[in-house]
PDB file of C-alpha atoms in Angstrom:
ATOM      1  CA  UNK A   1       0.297  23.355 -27.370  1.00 51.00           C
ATOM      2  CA  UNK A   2       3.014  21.768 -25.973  1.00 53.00           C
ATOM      3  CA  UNK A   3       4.791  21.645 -22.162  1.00 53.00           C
ATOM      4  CA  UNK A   4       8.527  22.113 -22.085  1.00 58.00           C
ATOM      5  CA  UNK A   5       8.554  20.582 -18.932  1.00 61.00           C
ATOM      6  CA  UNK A   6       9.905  17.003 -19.037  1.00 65.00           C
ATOM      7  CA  UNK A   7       8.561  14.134 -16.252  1.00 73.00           C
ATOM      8  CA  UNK A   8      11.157  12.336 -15.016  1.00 83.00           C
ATOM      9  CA  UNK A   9      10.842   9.086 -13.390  1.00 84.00           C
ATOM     10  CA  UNK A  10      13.133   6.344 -12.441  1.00 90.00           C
ATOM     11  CA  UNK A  11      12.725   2.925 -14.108  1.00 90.00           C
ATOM     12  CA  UNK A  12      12.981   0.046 -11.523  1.00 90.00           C
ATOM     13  CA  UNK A  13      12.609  -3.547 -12.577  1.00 91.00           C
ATOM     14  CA  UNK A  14      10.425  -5.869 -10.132  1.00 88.00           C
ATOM     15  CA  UNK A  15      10.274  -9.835 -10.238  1.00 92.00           C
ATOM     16  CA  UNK A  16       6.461 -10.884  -9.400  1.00 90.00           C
ATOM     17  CA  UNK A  17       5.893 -14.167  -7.595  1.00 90.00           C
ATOM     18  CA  UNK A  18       4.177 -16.493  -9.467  1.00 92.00           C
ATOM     19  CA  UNK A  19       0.679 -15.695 -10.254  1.00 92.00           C
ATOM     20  CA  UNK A  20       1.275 -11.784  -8.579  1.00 93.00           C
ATOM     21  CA  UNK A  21       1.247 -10.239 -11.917  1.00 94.00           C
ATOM     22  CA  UNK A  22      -1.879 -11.089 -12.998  1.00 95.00           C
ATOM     23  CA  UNK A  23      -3.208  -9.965  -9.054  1.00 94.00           C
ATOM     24  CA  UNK A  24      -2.140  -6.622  -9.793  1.00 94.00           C
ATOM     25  CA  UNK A  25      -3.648  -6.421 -13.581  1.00 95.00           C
ATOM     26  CA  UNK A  26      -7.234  -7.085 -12.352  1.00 94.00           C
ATOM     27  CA  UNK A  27      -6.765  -4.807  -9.554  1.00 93.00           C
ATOM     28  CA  UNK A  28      -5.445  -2.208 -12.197  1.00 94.00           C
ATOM     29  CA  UNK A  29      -8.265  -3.023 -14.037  1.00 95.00           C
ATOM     30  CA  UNK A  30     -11.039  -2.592 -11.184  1.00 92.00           C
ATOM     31  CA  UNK A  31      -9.724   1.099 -10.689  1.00 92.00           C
ATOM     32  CA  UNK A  32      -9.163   2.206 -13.971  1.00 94.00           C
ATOM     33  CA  UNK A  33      -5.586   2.541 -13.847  1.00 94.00           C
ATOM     34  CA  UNK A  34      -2.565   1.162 -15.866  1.00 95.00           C
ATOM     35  CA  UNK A  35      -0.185  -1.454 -14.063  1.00 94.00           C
ATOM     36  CA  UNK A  36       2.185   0.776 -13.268  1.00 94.00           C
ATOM     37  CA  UNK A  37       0.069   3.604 -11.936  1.00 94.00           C
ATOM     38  CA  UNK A  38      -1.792   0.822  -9.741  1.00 93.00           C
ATOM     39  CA  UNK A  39       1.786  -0.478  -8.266  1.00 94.00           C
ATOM     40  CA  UNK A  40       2.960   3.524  -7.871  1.00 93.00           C
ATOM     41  CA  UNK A  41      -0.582   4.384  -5.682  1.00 93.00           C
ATOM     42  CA  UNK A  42      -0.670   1.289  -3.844  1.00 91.00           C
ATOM     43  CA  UNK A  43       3.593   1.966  -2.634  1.00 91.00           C
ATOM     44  CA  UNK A  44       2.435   5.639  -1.736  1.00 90.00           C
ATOM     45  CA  UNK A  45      -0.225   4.484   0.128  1.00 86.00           C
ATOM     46  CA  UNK A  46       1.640   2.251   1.905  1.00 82.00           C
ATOM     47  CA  UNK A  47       4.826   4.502   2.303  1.00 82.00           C
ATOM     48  CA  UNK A  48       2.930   6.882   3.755  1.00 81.00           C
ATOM     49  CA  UNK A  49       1.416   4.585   6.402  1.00 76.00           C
ATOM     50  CA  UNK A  50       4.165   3.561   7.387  1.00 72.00           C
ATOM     51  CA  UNK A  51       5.390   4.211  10.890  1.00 67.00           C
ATOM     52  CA  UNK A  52       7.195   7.186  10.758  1.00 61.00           C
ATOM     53  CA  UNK A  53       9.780   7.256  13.979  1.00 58.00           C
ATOM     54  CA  UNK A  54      12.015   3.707  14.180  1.00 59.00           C
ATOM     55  CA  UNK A  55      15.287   3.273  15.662  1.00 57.00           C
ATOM     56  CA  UNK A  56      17.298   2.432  12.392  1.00 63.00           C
ATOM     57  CA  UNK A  57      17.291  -1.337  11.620  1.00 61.00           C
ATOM     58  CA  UNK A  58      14.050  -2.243  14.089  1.00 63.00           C
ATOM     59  CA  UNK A  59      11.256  -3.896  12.852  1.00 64.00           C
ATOM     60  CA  UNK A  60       8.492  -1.753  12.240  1.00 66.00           C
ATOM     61  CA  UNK A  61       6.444  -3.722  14.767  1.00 69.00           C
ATOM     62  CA  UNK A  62       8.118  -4.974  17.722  1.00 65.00           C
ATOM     63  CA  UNK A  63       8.175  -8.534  17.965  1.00 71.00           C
ATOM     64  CA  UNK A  64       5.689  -9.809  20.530  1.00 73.00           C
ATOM     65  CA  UNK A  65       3.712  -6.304  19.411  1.00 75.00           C
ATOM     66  CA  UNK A  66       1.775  -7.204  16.234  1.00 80.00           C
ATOM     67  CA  UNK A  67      -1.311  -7.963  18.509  1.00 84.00           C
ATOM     68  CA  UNK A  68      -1.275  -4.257  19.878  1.00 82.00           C
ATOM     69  CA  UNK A  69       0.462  -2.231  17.043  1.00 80.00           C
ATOM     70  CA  UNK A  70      -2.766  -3.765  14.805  1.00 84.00           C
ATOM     71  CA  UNK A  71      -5.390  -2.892  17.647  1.00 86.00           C
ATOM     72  CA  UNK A  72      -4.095   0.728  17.310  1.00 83.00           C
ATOM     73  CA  UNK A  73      -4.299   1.249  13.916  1.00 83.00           C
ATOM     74  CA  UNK A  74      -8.034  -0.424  13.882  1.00 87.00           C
ATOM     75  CA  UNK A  75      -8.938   1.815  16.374  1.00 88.00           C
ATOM     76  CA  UNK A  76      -7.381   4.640  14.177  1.00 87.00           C
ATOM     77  CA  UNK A  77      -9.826   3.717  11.464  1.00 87.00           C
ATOM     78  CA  UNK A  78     -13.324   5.928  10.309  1.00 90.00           C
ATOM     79  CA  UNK A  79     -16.383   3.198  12.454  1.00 90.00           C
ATOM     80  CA  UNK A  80     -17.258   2.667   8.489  1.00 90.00           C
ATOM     81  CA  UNK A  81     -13.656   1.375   7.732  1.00 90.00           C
ATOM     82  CA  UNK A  82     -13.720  -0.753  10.707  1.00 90.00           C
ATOM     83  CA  UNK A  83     -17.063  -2.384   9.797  1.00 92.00           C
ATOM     84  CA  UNK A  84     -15.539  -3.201   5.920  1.00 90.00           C
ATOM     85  CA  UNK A  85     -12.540  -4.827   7.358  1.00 90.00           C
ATOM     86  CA  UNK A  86     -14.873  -6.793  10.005  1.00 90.00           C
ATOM     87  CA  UNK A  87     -16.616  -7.558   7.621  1.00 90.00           C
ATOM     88  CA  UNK A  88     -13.887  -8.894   5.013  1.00 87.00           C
ATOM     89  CA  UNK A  89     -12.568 -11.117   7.967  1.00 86.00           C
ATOM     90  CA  UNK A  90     -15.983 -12.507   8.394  1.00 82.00           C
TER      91      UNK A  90
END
């Protein structure tokens, strides 16, 4: 059987830096997911991290911030999150 309801999505075209490309094939790859639907998740998750209330045109983090802004997010994160990204800068 089939739908008569028709996906739409917007094409986009995206230059890679050198050597980016083939970042986000084996990262495709390690979650089981085509190149495009491992770029789409990674923007959403990021999108939706994102800082939601900033005077229009202001950095995201204030400059002179970064220090604090990334101390409250850590603190934001599950203790077992905290201990993988200790661990990852170890």
């Amino acid at each position: 059987m089939t739908s008569n309801v028709t996906t739409r999505a917007e094409k986009f075209v995206v230059r890679f830096p050198c050597g980016m490309r083939a970042e986000v094939s084996e990262a495709a790859r390690f979650s089981h997911r085509s190149m495009n639907a491992e770029i789409i998740a990674r923007l959403q998750h990021s999108l939706s991290n994102w800082p939601e209330a900033m005077p229009q045109g202001a950095p995201a983090v204030p400059a002179g911030n970064e220090e604090a802004y990334l101390l409250e997010r850590f603190r934001r994160l599950s203790p077992a999150k905290q201990q993988a990204l200790l661990a990852l800068l170890d």
